[in-house]
JSON list of C-alpha atoms in Angstrom, two decimals:
[
{"chain": "W", "resi": 763, "resn": "MET", "atom": "CA", "xyz": [145.86, -69.23, 34.25]},
{"chain": "W", "resi": 764, "resn": "THR", "atom": "CA", "xyz": [146.68, -72.50, 32.27]},
{"chain": "W", "resi": 765, "resn": "CYS", "atom": "CA", "xyz": [149.08, -72.10, 29.70]},
{"chain": "W", "resi": 766, "resn": "SER", "atom": "CA", "xyz": [148.17, -73.86, 26.51]},
{"chain": "W", "resi": 767, "resn": "ASN", "atom": "CA", "xyz": [149.38, -73.45, 22.64]},
{"chain": "W", "resi": 768, "resn": "GLN", "atom": "CA", "xyz": [145.56, -73.87, 21.59]},
{"chain": "W", "resi": 769, "resn": "MET", "atom": "CA", "xyz": [143.39, -71.22, 20.30]},
{"chain": "W", "resi": 770, "resn": "GLN", "atom": "CA", "xyz": [140.37, -69.72, 21.97]},
{"chain": "W", "resi": 771, "resn": "THR", "atom": "CA", "xyz": [138.43, -66.77, 20.86]},
{"chain": "W", "resi": 772, "resn": "ILE", "atom": "CA", "xyz": [137.34, -64.01, 23.31]},
{"chain": "W", "resi": 773, "resn": "ILE", "atom": "CA", "xyz": [135.48, -60.83, 22.95]},
{"chain": "W", "resi": 774, "resn": "TYR", "atom": "CA", "xyz": [137.90, -57.56, 23.24]},
{"chain": "W", "resi": 775, "resn": "GLY", "atom": "CA", "xyz": [135.43, -55.13, 22.58]},
{"chain": "W", "resi": 776, "resn": "GLU", "atom": "CA", "xyz": [131.81, -53.73, 22.25]},
{"chain": "W", "resi": 777, "resn": "VAL", "atom": "CA", "xyz": [130.21, -51.28, 20.14]},
{"chain": "W", "resi": 778, "resn": "LEU", "atom": "CA", "xyz": [126.65, -51.11, 20.36]},
{"chain": "W", "resi": 779, "resn": "GLY", "atom": "CA", "xyz": [125.80, -54.31, 21.57]},
{"chain": "W", "resi": 780, "resn": "ALA", "atom": "CA", "xyz": [128.30, -56.19, 19.31]},
{"chain": "W", "resi": 781, "resn": "GLY", "atom": "CA", "xyz": [131.34, -57.99, 20.27]},
{"chain": "W", "resi": 782, "resn": "LEU", "atom": "CA", "xyz": [134.50, -57.62, 18.97]},
{"chain": "W", "resi": 783, "resn": "LEU", "atom": "CA", "xyz": [136.04, -60.98, 18.02]},
{"chain": "W", "resi": 784, "resn": "ALA", "atom": "CA", "xyz": [139.55, -62.08, 18.12]},
{"chain": "W", "resi": 785, "resn": "ASP", "atom": "CA", "xyz": [141.50, -65.40, 18.64]},
{"chain": "W", "resi": 786, "resn": "ILE", "atom": "CA", "xyz": [143.55, -65.89, 21.17]},
{"chain": "W", "resi": 787, "resn": "ALA", "atom": "CA", "xyz": [146.59, -68.37, 21.91]},
{"chain": "W", "resi": 788, "resn": "VAL", "atom": "CA", "xyz": [148.79, -68.90, 24.80]},
{"chain": "W", "resi": 789, "resn": "PRO", "atom": "CA", "xyz": [152.37, -70.34, 24.91]},
{"chain": "W", "resi": 790, "resn": "SER", "atom": "CA", "xyz": [153.39, -73.16, 26.90]},
{"chain": "W", "resi": 791, "resn": "HIS", "atom": "CA", "xyz": [156.86, -71.36, 27.82]},
{"chain": "W", "resi": 792, "resn": "ALA", "atom": "CA", "xyz": [157.66, -69.10, 31.14]},
{"chain": "W", "resi": 793, "resn": "ALA", "atom": "CA", "xyz": [156.00, -66.11, 31.31]},
{"chain": "W", "resi": 794, "resn": "PRO", "atom": "CA", "xyz": [156.10, -63.11, 31.08]},
{"chain": "W", "resi": 795, "resn": "TYR", "atom": "CA", "xyz": [154.76, -63.48, 27.80]},
{"chain": "W", "resi": 796, "resn": "PRO", "atom": "CA", "xyz": [155.45, -60.67, 24.51]},
{"chain": "W", "resi": 797, "resn": "VAL", "atom": "CA", "xyz": [152.41, -60.24, 22.49]},
{"chain": "W", "resi": 798, "resn": "ILE", "atom": "CA", "xyz": [152.30, -59.91, 19.07]},
{"chain": "W", "resi": 799, "resn": "LEU", "atom": "CA", "xyz": [148.62, -58.62, 17.76]},
{"chain": "W", "resi": 800, "resn": "GLY", "atom": "CA", "xyz": [147.72, -59.52, 14.04]},
{"chain": "W", "resi": 801, "resn": "VAL", "atom": "CA", "xyz": [145.40, -57.59, 11.56]},
{"chain": "W", "resi": 802, "resn": "HIS", "atom": "CA", "xyz": [144.02, -59.21, 8.86]},
{"chain": "W", "resi": 803, "resn": "GLY", "atom": "CA", "xyz": [144.05, -57.95, 5.33]},
{"chain": "W", "resi": 804, "resn": "GLY", "atom": "CA", "xyz": [141.10, -57.54, 2.72]},
{"chain": "W", "resi": 805, "resn": "ARG", "atom": "CA", "xyz": [141.26, -54.02, 1.45]},
{"chain": "W", "resi": 806, "resn": "TRP", "atom": "CA", "xyz": [139.38, -52.79, 4.50]},
{"chain": "W", "resi": 807, "resn": "HIS", "atom": "CA", "xyz": [136.30, -54.94, 2.94]},
{"chain": "W", "resi": 808, "resn": "TYR", "atom": "CA", "xyz": [136.74, -58.36, 3.38]},
{"chain": "W", "resi": 809, "resn": "GLY", "atom": "CA", "xyz": [138.52, -60.76, 5.43]},
{"chain": "W", "resi": 810, "resn": "ASN", "atom": "CA", "xyz": [138.76, -62.53, 8.89]},
{"chain": "W", "resi": 811, "resn": "ARG", "atom": "CA", "xyz": [140.90, -63.36, 11.98]},
{"chain": "W", "resi": 812, "resn": "SER", "atom": "CA", "xyz": [141.18, -66.45, 11.18]},
{"chain": "W", "resi": 813, "resn": "LYS", "atom": "CA", "xyz": [142.00, -67.05, 7.34]},
{"chain": "W", "resi": 814, "resn": "LEU", "atom": "CA", "xyz": [145.52, -67.53, 7.42]},
{"chain": "W", "resi": 815, "resn": "GLY", "atom": "CA", "xyz": [147.64, -65.60, 4.89]},
{"chain": "W", "resi": 816, "resn": "PRO", "atom": "CA", "xyz": [145.65, -61.80, 5.51]},
{"chain": "W", "resi": 817, "resn": "ALA", "atom": "CA", "xyz": [145.90, -63.36, 9.40]},
{"chain": "W", "resi": 818, "resn": "ILE", "atom": "CA", "xyz": [148.50, -64.47, 11.30]},
{"chain": "W", "resi": 819, "resn": "ASP", "atom": "CA", "xyz": [148.67, -68.49, 12.95]},
{"chain": "W", "resi": 820, "resn": "VAL", "atom": "CA", "xyz": [148.05, -67.63, 16.73]},
{"chain": "W", "resi": 821, "resn": "GLU", "atom": "CA", "xyz": [149.40, -71.16, 17.49]},
{"chain": "W", "resi": 822, "resn": "GLN", "atom": "CA", "xyz": [152.13, -71.20, 15.57]},
{"chain": "W", "resi": 823, "resn": "TRP", "atom": "CA", "xyz": [152.89, -67.87, 17.01]},
{"chain": "W", "resi": 824, "resn": "ALA", "atom": "CA", "xyz": [151.85, -69.49, 20.50]},
{"chain": "W", "resi": 825, "resn": "LYS", "atom": "CA", "xyz": [154.49, -72.22, 19.99]},
{"chain": "W", "resi": 826, "resn": "LEU", "atom": "CA", "xyz": [157.22, -69.75, 19.20]},
{"chain": "W", "resi": 827, "resn": "GLY", "atom": "CA", "xyz": [156.48, -67.90, 22.48]},
{"chain": "W", "resi": 828, "resn": "PHE", "atom": "CA", "xyz": [154.55, -65.38, 22.05]},
{"chain": "W", "resi": 829, "resn": "PHE", "atom": "CA", "xyz": [150.81, -64.13, 23.32]},
{"chain": "W", "resi": 830, "resn": "ALA", "atom": "CA", "xyz": [149.05, -64.06, 19.98]},
{"chain": "W", "resi": 831, "resn": "MET", "atom": "CA", "xyz": [146.14, -62.54, 19.22]},
{"chain": "W", "resi": 832, "resn": "SER", "atom": "CA", "xyz": [143.91, -62.18, 15.45]},
{"chain": "W", "resi": 833, "resn": "ILE", "atom": "CA", "xyz": [141.56, -59.56, 15.86]},
{"chain": "W", "resi": 834, "resn": "GLU", "atom": "CA", "xyz": [138.51, -59.07, 13.47]},
{"chain": "W", "resi": 835, "resn": "TYR", "atom": "CA", "xyz": [137.10, -55.81, 13.03]},
{"chain": "W", "resi": 836, "resn": "ARG", "atom": "CA", "xyz": [134.38, -53.52, 11.49]},
{"chain": "W", "resi": 837, "resn": "LEU", "atom": "CA", "xyz": [134.49, -53.56, 7.35]},
{"chain": "W", "resi": 838, "resn": "VAL", "atom": "CA", "xyz": [133.55, -50.60, 5.61]},
{"chain": "W", "resi": 839, "resn": "THR", "atom": "CA", "xyz": [130.78, -52.65, 3.91]},
{"chain": "W", "resi": 840, "resn": "CYS", "atom": "CA", "xyz": [128.75, -52.21, 7.23]},
{"chain": "W", "resi": 841, "resn": "THR", "atom": "CA", "xyz": [130.47, -49.53, 9.38]},
{"chain": "W", "resi": 842, "resn": "PRO", "atom": "CA", "xyz": [132.83, -46.69, 7.54]},
{"chain": "W", "resi": 843, "resn": "ALA", "atom": "CA", "xyz": [135.64, -45.54, 8.41]},
{"chain": "W", "resi": 844, "resn": "PRO", "atom": "CA", "xyz": [137.51, -45.05, 10.58]},
{"chain": "W", "resi": 845, "resn": "ALA", "atom": "CA", "xyz": [136.03, -47.94, 12.41]},
{"chain": "W", "resi": 846, "resn": "CYS", "atom": "CA", "xyz": [138.05, -50.35, 11.73]},
{"chain": "W", "resi": 847, "resn": "TYR", "atom": "CA", "xyz": [141.32, -48.35, 12.70]},
{"chain": "W", "resi": 848, "resn": "GLN", "atom": "CA", "xyz": [139.21, -47.81, 16.21]},
{"chain": "W", "resi": 849, "resn": "ASP", "atom": "CA", "xyz": [138.77, -51.46, 16.41]},
{"chain": "W", "resi": 850, "resn": "THR", "atom": "CA", "xyz": [142.78, -52.02, 16.45]},
{"chain": "W", "resi": 851, "resn": "LEU", "atom": "CA", "xyz": [143.42, -49.21, 18.95]},
{"chain": "W", "resi": 852, "resn": "CYS", "atom": "CA", "xyz": [140.97, -50.88, 21.26]},
{"chain": "W", "resi": 853, "resn": "ALA", "atom": "CA", "xyz": [142.79, -54.47, 20.79]},
{"chain": "W", "resi": 854, "resn": "ILE", "atom": "CA", "xyz": [146.03, -52.36, 21.92]},
{"chain": "W", "resi": 855, "resn": "ARG", "atom": "CA", "xyz": [143.82, -51.44, 25.07]},
{"chain": "W", "resi": 856, "resn": "TRP", "atom": "CA", "xyz": [142.79, -54.84, 25.71]},
{"chain": "W", "resi": 857, "resn": "VAL", "atom": "CA", "xyz": [146.13, -56.19, 25.51]},
{"chain": "W", "resi": 858, "resn": "HIS", "atom": "CA", "xyz": [146.63, -53.49, 28.81]},
{"chain": "W", "resi": 859, "resn": "ALA", "atom": "CA", "xyz": [143.89, -54.12, 30.42]},
{"chain": "W", "resi": 860, "resn": "HIS", "atom": "CA", "xyz": [144.48, -58.11, 30.34]},
{"chain": "W", "resi": 861, "resn": "ALA", "atom": "CA", "xyz": [148.23, -58.08, 31.02]},
{"chain": "W", "resi": 862, "resn": "ASP", "atom": "CA", "xyz": [147.84, -59.35, 34.49]},
{"chain": "W", "resi": 863, "resn": "GLU", "atom": "CA", "xyz": [145.42, -61.87, 33.71]},
{"chain": "W", "resi": 864, "resn": "HIS", "atom": "CA", "xyz": [147.17, -63.29, 30.97]},
{"chain": "W", "resi": 865, "resn": "GLN", "atom": "CA", "xyz": [151.38, -62.58, 31.99]},
{"chain": "W", "resi": 866, "resn": "LEU", "atom": "CA", "xyz": [151.93, -60.25, 29.46]},
{"chain": "W", "resi": 867, "resn": "ASP", "atom": "CA", "xyz": [155.03, -58.07, 28.96]},
{"chain": "W", "resi": 868, "resn": "LEU", "atom": "CA", "xyz": [153.90, -55.07, 27.85]},
{"chain": "W", "resi": 869, "resn": "ASN", "atom": "CA", "xyz": [157.33, -53.33, 27.06]},
{"chain": "W", "resi": 870, "resn": "ARG", "atom": "CA", "xyz": [157.54, -56.52, 24.22]},
{"chain": "W", "resi": 871, "resn": "ILE", "atom": "CA", "xyz": [154.05, -55.18, 22.55]},
{"chain": "W", "resi": 872, "resn": "PHE", "atom": "CA", "xyz": [154.08, -56.15, 18.66]},
{"chain": "W", "resi": 873, "resn": "LEU", "atom": "CA", "xyz": [151.59, -55.50, 16.15]},
{"chain": "W", "resi": 874, "resn": "THR", "atom": "CA", "xyz": [151.52, -56.83, 12.49]},
{"chain": "W", "resi": 875, "resn": "GLY", "atom": "CA", "xyz": [148.95, -56.76, 9.74]},
{"chain": "W", "resi": 876, "resn": "MET", "atom": "CA", "xyz": [149.15, -57.27, 5.61]},
{"chain": "W", "resi": 877, "resn": "SER", "atom": "CA", "xyz": [147.86, -55.29, 3.08]},
{"chain": "W", "resi": 878, "resn": "ALA", "atom": "CA", "xyz": [144.81, -53.29, 4.99]},
{"chain": "W", "resi": 879, "resn": "GLY", "atom": "CA", "xyz": [145.92, -54.73, 8.11]},
{"chain": "W", "resi": 880, "resn": "GLY", "atom": "CA", "xyz": [149.59, -53.43, 7.15]},
{"chain": "W", "resi": 881, "resn": "HIS", "atom": "CA", "xyz": [148.05, -50.19, 6.74]},
{"chain": "W", "resi": 882, "resn": "LEU", "atom": "CA", "xyz": [146.18, -50.06, 10.00]},
{"chain": "W", "resi": 883, "resn": "VAL", "atom": "CA", "xyz": [149.28, -51.07, 12.28]},
{"chain": "W", "resi": 884, "resn": "SER", "atom": "CA", "xyz": [151.47, -48.72, 9.85]},
{"chain": "W", "resi": 885, "resn": "LEU", "atom": "CA", "xyz": [149.01, -45.53, 11.20]},
{"chain": "W", "resi": 886, "resn": "ALA", "atom": "CA", "xyz": [148.69, -46.74, 14.89]},
{"chain": "W", "resi": 887, "resn": "ALA", "atom": "CA", "xyz": [152.85, -46.63, 14.61]},
{"chain": "W", "resi": 888, "resn": "THR", "atom": "CA", "xyz": [152.49, -43.24, 13.49]},
{"chain": "W", "resi": 889, "resn": "LEU", "atom": "CA", "xyz": [149.22, -41.16, 14.09]},
{"chain": "W", "resi": 890, "resn": "GLY", "atom": "CA", "xyz": [148.48, -43.20, 17.39]},
{"chain": "W", "resi": 891, "resn": "GLU", "atom": "CA", "xyz": [145.39, -42.15, 18.79]},
{"chain": "W", "resi": 892, "resn": "GLY", "atom": "CA", "xyz": [144.97, -38.70, 16.91]},
{"chain": "W", "resi": 893, "resn": "ARG", "atom": "CA", "xyz": [141.78, -36.86, 17.37]},
{"chain": "W", "resi": 894, "resn": "PHE", "atom": "CA", "xyz": [139.65, -40.44, 16.90]},
{"chain": "W", "resi": 895, "resn": "MET", "atom": "CA", "xyz": [137.36, -41.20, 19.27]},
{"chain": "W", "resi": 896, "resn": "LYS", "atom": "CA", "xyz": [137.70, -44.01, 21.54]},
{"chain": "W", "resi": 897, "resn": "THR", "atom": "CA", "xyz": [135.08, -47.17, 21.07]},
{"chain": "W", "resi": 898, "resn": "GLY", "atom": "CA", "xyz": [134.98, -50.61, 21.86]},
{"chain": "W", "resi": 899, "resn": "GLY", "atom": "CA", "xyz": [135.93, -50.41, 25.50]},
{"chain": "W", "resi": 900, "resn": "TRP", "atom": "CA", "xyz": [138.76, -49.82, 27.89]},
{"chain": "W", "resi": 901, "resn": "GLU", "atom": "CA", "xyz": [139.16, -46.31, 27.68]},
{"chain": "W", "resi": 902, "resn": "ASP", "atom": "CA", "xyz": [140.94, -45.78, 30.45]},
{"chain": "W", "resi": 903, "resn": "GLN", "atom": "CA", "xyz": [143.94, -47.80, 28.86]},
{"chain": "W", "resi": 904, "resn": "PRO", "atom": "CA", "xyz": [147.11, -46.90, 26.90]},
{"chain": "W", "resi": 905, "resn": "CYS", "atom": "CA", "xyz": [147.73, -47.36, 23.31]},
{"chain": "W", "resi": 906, "resn": "ASN", "atom": "CA", "xyz": [151.69, -48.45, 23.48]},
{"chain": "W", "resi": 907, "resn": "PHE", "atom": "CA", "xyz": [153.50, -50.77, 22.39]},
{"chain": "W", "resi": 908, "resn": "ARG", "atom": "CA", "xyz": [156.61, -51.66, 20.98]},
{"chain": "W", "resi": 909, "resn": "ALA", "atom": "CA", "xyz": [157.03, -51.82, 17.40]},
{"chain": "W", "resi": 910, "resn": "ALA", "atom": "CA", "xyz": [154.87, -52.80, 13.99]},
{"chain": "W", "resi": 911, "resn": "ILE", "atom": "CA", "xyz": [155.90, -54.97, 11.13]},
{"chain": "W", "resi": 912, "resn": "SER", "atom": "CA", "xyz": [153.77, -54.04, 7.58]},
{"chain": "W", "resi": 913, "resn": "VAL", "atom": "CA", "xyz": [153.82, -56.78, 5.13]},
{"chain": "W", "resi": 914, "resn": "SER", "atom": "CA", "xyz": [152.82, -54.75, 1.81]},
{"chain": "W", "resi": 915, "resn": "GLY", "atom": "CA", "xyz": [150.74, -51.85, 3.60]},
{"chain": "W", "resi": 916, "resn": "ALA", "atom": "CA", "xyz": [149.69, -49.25, 2.20]},
{"chain": "W", "resi": 917, "resn": "TYR", "atom": "CA", "xyz": [150.96, -45.59, 3.32]},
{"chain": "W", "resi": 918, "resn": "ASP", "atom": "CA", "xyz": [149.93, -43.08, 1.46]},
{"chain": "W", "resi": 919, "resn": "LEU", "atom": "CA", "xyz": [146.08, -43.41, 0.51]},
{"chain": "W", "resi": 920, "resn": "LEU", "atom": "CA", "xyz": [145.77, -40.40, -2.19]},
{"chain": "W", "resi": 921, "resn": "LYS", "atom": "CA", "xyz": [147.70, -42.59, -4.34]},
{"chain": "W", "resi": 922, "resn": "LEU", "atom": "CA", "xyz": [145.95, -45.92, -4.00]},
{"chain": "W", "resi": 923, "resn": "ASP", "atom": "CA", "xyz": [143.12, -46.39, -6.31]},
{"chain": "W", "resi": 924, "resn": "TRP", "atom": "CA", "xyz": [140.96, -49.15, -3.98]},
{"chain": "W", "resi": 925, "resn": "ALA", "atom": "CA", "xyz": [141.31, -46.45, -1.35]},
{"chain": "W", "resi": 926, "resn": "CYS", "atom": "CA", "xyz": [138.51, -45.20, -2.30]},
{"chain": "W", "resi": 927, "resn": "GLY", "atom": "CA", "xyz": [136.98, -47.23, 0.62]},
{"chain": "W", "resi": 928, "resn": "TRP", "atom": "CA", "xyz": [138.08, -45.07, 2.80]},
{"chain": "W", "resi": 929, "resn": "ILE", "atom": "CA", "xyz": [134.90, -42.80, 3.58]},
{"chain": "W", "resi": 930, "resn": "THR", "atom": "CA", "xyz": [134.52, -41.00, 6.83]},
{"chain": "W", "resi": 931, "resn": "PRO", "atom": "CA", "xyz": [131.08, -39.91, 7.37]},
{"chain": "W", "resi": 932, "resn": "GLY", "atom": "CA", "xyz": [131.36, -35.76, 7.32]},
{"chain": "W", "resi": 933, "resn": "VAL", "atom": "CA", "xyz": [134.96, -35.53, 6.07]},
{"chain": "W", "resi": 934, "resn": "PRO", "atom": "CA", "xyz": [135.72, -34.56, 2.83]},
{"chain": "W", "resi": 935, "resn": "TRP", "atom": "CA", "xyz": [137.23, -37.57, 0.65]},
{"chain": "W", "resi": 936, "resn": "ASP", "atom": "CA", "xyz": [140.86, -36.41, 0.21]},
{"chain": "W", "resi": 937, "resn": "GLN", "atom": "CA", "xyz": [141.01, -35.42, 3.93]},
{"chain": "W", "resi": 938, "resn": "ALA", "atom": "CA", "xyz": [139.88, -38.18, 5.26]},
{"chain": "W", "resi": 939, "resn": "ARG", "atom": "CA", "xyz": [142.19, -40.36, 3.04]},
{"chain": "W", "resi": 940, "resn": "ARG", "atom": "CA", "xyz": [145.43, -37.91, 3.66]},
{"chain": "W", "resi": 941, "resn": "GLN", "atom": "CA", "xyz": [144.76, -38.15, 7.54]},
{"chain": "W", "resi": 942, "resn": "ALA", "atom": "CA", "xyz": [144.47, -41.92, 7.65]},
{"chain": "W", "resi": 943, "resn": "SER", "atom": "CA", "xyz": [147.35, -42.09, 5.48]},
{"chain": "W", "resi": 944, "resn": "PRO", "atom": "CA", "xyz": [150.27, -43.21, 7.33]},
{"chain": "W", "resi": 945, "resn": "ILE", "atom": "CA", "xyz": [153.30, -41.56, 5.55]},
{"chain": "W", "resi": 946, "resn": "GLU", "atom": "CA", "xyz": [151.25, -38.42, 6.64]},
{"chain": "W", "resi": 947, "resn": "HIS", "atom": "CA", "xyz": [152.36, -38.83, 10.01]},
{"chain": "W", "resi": 948, "resn": "VAL", "atom": "CA", "xyz": [155.69, -39.79, 10.69]},
{"chain": "W", "resi": 949, "resn": "SER", "atom": "CA", "xyz": [157.85, -38.16, 12.71]},
{"chain": "W", "resi": 950, "resn": "ALA", "atom": "CA", "xyz": [160.59, -38.86, 15.36]},
{"chain": "W", "resi": 951, "resn": "ASN", "atom": "CA", "xyz": [158.28, -40.12, 17.73]},
{"chain": "W", "resi": 952, "resn": "SER", "atom": "CA", "xyz": [156.69, -43.16, 15.34]},
{"chain": "W", "resi": 953, "resn": "LYS", "atom": "CA", "xyz": [157.17, -46.75, 16.51]},
{"chain": "W", "resi": 954, "resn": "PRO", "atom": "CA", "xyz": [160.11, -48.22, 14.97]},
{"chain": "W", "resi": 955, "resn": "MET", "atom": "CA", "xyz": [159.12, -50.70, 11.96]},
{"chain": "W", "resi": 956, "resn": "LEU", "atom": "CA", "xyz": [159.40, -53.56, 9.74]},
{"chain": "W", "resi": 957, "resn": "ILE", "atom": "CA", "xyz": [158.56, -53.14, 6.32]},
{"chain": "W", "resi": 958, "resn": "PHE", "atom": "CA", "xyz": [158.22, -56.02, 3.69]},
{"chain": "W", "resi": 959, "resn": "HIS", "atom": "CA", "xyz": [156.79, -55.70, 0.50]},
{"chain": "W", "resi": 960, "resn": "SER", "atom": "CA", "xyz": [157.12, -57.30, -3.26]},
{"chain": "W", "resi": 961, "resn": "ASP", "atom": "CA", "xyz": [158.31, -55.46, -5.83]},
{"chain": "W", "resi": 962, "resn": "ASP", "atom": "CA", "xyz": [156.01, -56.96, -8.00]},
{"chain": "W", "resi": 963, "resn": "ASP", "atom": "CA", "xyz": [152.88, -56.66, -5.75]},
{"chain": "W", "resi": 964, "resn": "ARG", "atom": "CA", "xyz": [149.80, -55.72, -7.92]},
{"chain": "W", "resi": 965, "resn": "SER", "atom": "CA", "xyz": [147.42, -54.60, -5.06]},
{"chain": "W", "resi": 966, "resn": "ILE", "atom": "CA", "xyz": [149.79, -52.17, -3.58]},
{"chain": "W", "resi": 967, "resn": "PRO", "atom": "CA", "xyz": [152.59, -50.62, -5.55]},
{"chain": "W", "resi": 968, "resn": "VAL", "atom": "CA", "xyz": [156.28, -50.87, -4.20]},
{"chain": "W", "resi": 969, "resn": "ALA", "atom": "CA", "xyz": [156.45, -47.29, -5.12]},
{"chain": "W", "resi": 970, "resn": "GLN", "atom": "CA", "xyz": [154.35, -47.07, -1.41]},
{"chain": "W", "resi": 971, "resn": "ALA", "atom": "CA", "xyz": [156.95, -48.64, 1.08]},
{"chain": "W", "resi": 972, "resn": "GLU", "atom": "CA", "xyz": [159.88, -46.81, -0.82]},
{"chain": "W", "resi": 973, "resn": "GLY", "atom": "CA", "xyz": [158.00, -43.15, -0.03]},
{"chain": "W", "resi": 974, "resn": "MET", "atom": "CA", "xyz": [157.38, -44.84, 3.47]},
{"chain": "W", "resi": 975, "resn": "THR", "atom": "CA", "xyz": [160.74, -46.28, 3.92]},
{"chain": "W", "resi": 976, "resn": "ALA", "atom": "CA", "xyz": [162.39, -42.64, 2.81]},
{"chain": "W", "resi": 977, "resn": "ALA", "atom": "CA", "xyz": [160.09, -40.69, 5.58]},
{"chain": "W", "resi": 978, "resn": "LEU", "atom": "CA", "xyz": [161.13, -42.73, 7.88]},
{"chain": "W", "resi": 979, "resn": "THR", "atom": "CA", "xyz": [164.59, -42.12, 7.04]},
{"chain": "W", "resi": 980, "resn": "GLU", "atom": "CA", "xyz": [164.40, -38.64, 6.94]},
{"chain": "W", "resi": 981, "resn": "SER", "atom": "CA", "xyz": [162.62, -38.38, 10.51]},
{"chain": "W", "resi": 982, "resn": "ASN", "atom": "CA", "xyz": [165.46, -41.07, 11.91]},
{"chain": "W", "resi": 983, "resn": "VAL", "atom": "CA", "xyz": [162.68, -43.17, 13.04]},
{"chain": "W", "resi": 984, "resn": "ARG", "atom": "CA", "xyz": [164.68, -46.76, 13.61]},
{"chain": "W", "resi": 985, "resn": "HIS", "atom": "CA", "xyz": [163.12, -49.47, 10.42]},
{"chain": "W", "resi": 986, "resn": "ARG", "atom": "CA", "xyz": [164.41, -52.11, 8.35]},
{"chain": "W", "resi": 987, "resn": "PHE", "atom": "CA", "xyz": [162.88, -52.72, 4.42]},
{"chain": "W", "resi": 988, "resn": "LEU", "atom": "CA", "xyz": [163.02, -55.91, 3.52]}
]
């Protein structure tokens, strides 16, 4: 395929006839390409794949040599949790399914997300597929990746006021939030993590990151906290 740093919009999955959108940009460097998959923030309620800040700049990452992908996911205002997480996992499977087409290095797939996006990539790093049903497509593909970068992420939904938006039909409220808390699933099998957090974050207290870091340390998971 022709290599270009310019952004393209693709459909990475389909749920009930609706397409899941992502922006991608391909480097002009020599292949195979490492992958950076960005998941936007917005408390799972708002935000989109192209609003810079909560979302990555795919063209900037492509210039740095990465195949860059910034996804949108189903917001909890229209489809309840865990749909947003299922979409994140679908995007990882899409990367595996299209590795040959885009000349991707499957040993260097990195996830990154801010705020709610940080929560979703951290959950992928700790829980993985869990017991959630695969949706969106590419069900025969793995969900494997190298590491996750979480910026101002949420790790313990039971201790976060706006996590009240994580409601799973048929599952008791606290049980659903516990199941979706990355800190609950840290183990020796967790993916390496790079965690960024501000000590004056008004949306997600820095104590969330400190608790997550302590759990990663206890389980001897490779990580760095800045």
